[in-house]
mmCIF file of C-alpha atoms in Angstrom:
data_model
loop_
_atom_site.group_PDB
_atom_site.id
_atom_site.type_symbol
_atom_site.label_atom_id
_atom_site.label_comp_id
_atom_site.label_asym_id
_atom_site.label_seq_id
_atom_site.Cartn_x
_atom_site.Cartn_y
_atom_site.Cartn_z
ATOM 1 C CA UNK S 29 49.253 -25.160 9.382
ATOM 2 C CA UNK S 30 52.546 -24.063 7.910
ATOM 3 C CA UNK S 31 51.180 -20.631 7.048
ATOM 4 C CA UNK S 32 49.899 -20.154 10.600
ATOM 5 C CA UNK S 33 53.290 -21.199 11.958
ATOM 6 C CA UNK S 34 55.078 -18.703 9.722
ATOM 7 C CA UNK S 35 52.685 -15.886 10.659
ATOM 8 C CA UNK S 36 53.079 -16.706 14.367
ATOM 9 C CA UNK S 37 56.865 -16.789 13.973
ATOM 10 C CA UNK S 38 56.925 -13.389 12.253
ATOM 11 C CA UNK S 39 54.636 -11.787 14.843
ATOM 12 C CA UNK S 40 56.589 -13.229 17.774
ATOM 13 C CA UNK S 41 59.998 -12.139 16.539
ATOM 14 C CA UNK S 42 58.694 -8.718 15.529
ATOM 15 C CA UNK S 43 57.280 -8.270 19.038
ATOM 16 C CA UNK S 44 60.551 -9.379 20.676
ATOM 17 C CA UNK S 45 62.493 -7.078 18.360
ATOM 18 C CA UNK S 46 60.297 -4.096 19.289
ATOM 19 C CA UNK S 47 60.658 -4.872 23.015
ATOM 20 C CA UNK S 48 64.455 -5.134 22.618
ATOM 21 C CA UNK S 49 64.693 -1.770 20.864
ATOM 22 C CA UNK S 50 62.456 -0.126 23.477
ATOM 23 C CA UNK S 51 64.631 -1.566 26.273
ATOM 24 C CA UNK S 52 67.800 -0.214 24.688
ATOM 25 C CA UNK S 53 66.269 3.243 24.165
ATOM 26 C CA UNK S 54 64.751 3.510 27.663
ATOM 27 C CA UNK S 55 67.942 2.210 29.267
ATOM 28 C CA UNK S 56 70.131 4.644 27.347
ATOM 29 C CA UNK S 57 67.939 7.695 27.950
ATOM 30 C CA UNK S 58 67.480 6.894 31.636
ATOM 31 C CA UNK S 59 71.162 6.163 32.035
ATOM 32 C CA UNK S 60 72.271 9.478 30.596
ATOM 33 C CA UNK S 61 71.006 11.526 33.529
ATOM 34 C CA UNK S 62 71.798 9.324 36.542
ATOM 35 C CA UNK S 63 74.328 10.070 39.233
ATOM 36 C CA UNK S 64 73.276 7.473 41.813
ATOM 37 C CA UNK S 65 75.039 4.163 41.350
ATOM 38 C CA UNK S 66 71.993 1.950 42.043
ATOM 39 C CA UNK S 67 69.834 3.737 39.482
ATOM 40 C CA UNK S 68 72.763 3.714 37.093
ATOM 41 C CA UNK S 69 73.028 -0.071 37.388
ATOM 42 C CA UNK S 70 69.260 -0.446 37.021
ATOM 43 C CA UNK S 71 69.109 1.463 33.749
ATOM 44 C CA UNK S 72 72.230 -0.364 32.611
ATOM 45 C CA UNK S 73 70.479 -3.688 33.246
ATOM 46 C CA UNK S 74 67.464 -2.530 31.210
ATOM 47 C CA UNK S 75 69.739 -1.599 28.339
ATOM 48 C CA UNK S 76 71.627 -4.903 28.583
ATOM 49 C CA UNK S 77 68.318 -6.788 28.478
ATOM 50 C CA UNK S 78 67.648 -5.184 25.113
ATOM 51 C CA UNK S 79 71.059 -6.253 23.816
ATOM 52 C CA UNK S 80 70.524 -9.795 25.118
ATOM 53 C CA UNK S 81 67.159 -9.974 23.327
ATOM 54 C CA UNK S 82 68.739 -8.708 20.115
ATOM 55 C CA UNK S 83 71.406 -11.413 20.351
ATOM 56 C CA UNK S 84 68.669 -13.999 20.971
ATOM 57 C CA UNK S 85 66.702 -12.893 17.926
ATOM 58 C CA UNK S 86 69.741 -13.048 15.646
ATOM 59 C CA UNK S 87 70.135 -16.808 16.362
ATOM 60 C CA UNK S 88 73.788 -16.249 17.093
ATOM 61 C CA UNK S 89 73.921 -18.602 20.053
ATOM 62 C CA UNK S 90 77.651 -18.247 20.588
ATOM 63 C CA UNK S 91 77.441 -14.499 20.975
ATOM 64 C CA UNK S 92 74.279 -14.847 23.072
ATOM 65 C CA UNK S 93 75.898 -17.132 25.659
ATOM 66 C CA UNK S 94 79.195 -15.229 25.486
ATOM 67 C CA UNK S 95 77.362 -11.988 26.313
ATOM 68 C CA UNK S 96 75.345 -13.610 29.122
ATOM 69 C CA UNK S 97 78.469 -15.180 30.601
ATOM 70 C CA UNK S 98 80.477 -11.979 30.778
ATOM 71 C CA UNK S 99 77.484 -9.903 31.852
ATOM 72 C CA UNK S 100 76.933 -12.296 34.753
ATOM 73 C CA UNK S 101 80.598 -12.211 35.766
ATOM 74 C CA UNK S 102 80.629 -8.418 35.621
ATOM 75 C CA UNK S 103 77.555 -8.194 37.847
ATOM 76 C CA UNK S 104 79.089 -10.610 40.344
ATOM 77 C CA UNK S 105 82.226 -8.479 40.498
ATOM 78 C CA UNK S 106 80.219 -5.286 41.017
ATOM 79 C CA UNK S 107 78.151 -6.709 43.853
#
C-alpha cells in the first residue's frame, strides 16, 4: 500500500505542478495584450492562481497563507 500511496502522491503533485505552470503562462500571455481593466484583472487572477498553487505545492504554509491574505485584501480594495 505504501508504494501505491507514493505513486499517487507523485502523480497528484506533478499534475498540480503542471496546472500551476500552465496558469502562470496563460495568465501572463493573456495579460500582456489587455487594455480593458476587467480582462486585465481576469488574466491577473489566472496568473495568481498559478502562484497560489505553486506555494501550496512547496508546503510553505506561511507563504501560502500570507499570499492568500494579501491577495484577498488587494482584491477587496480594487472592488
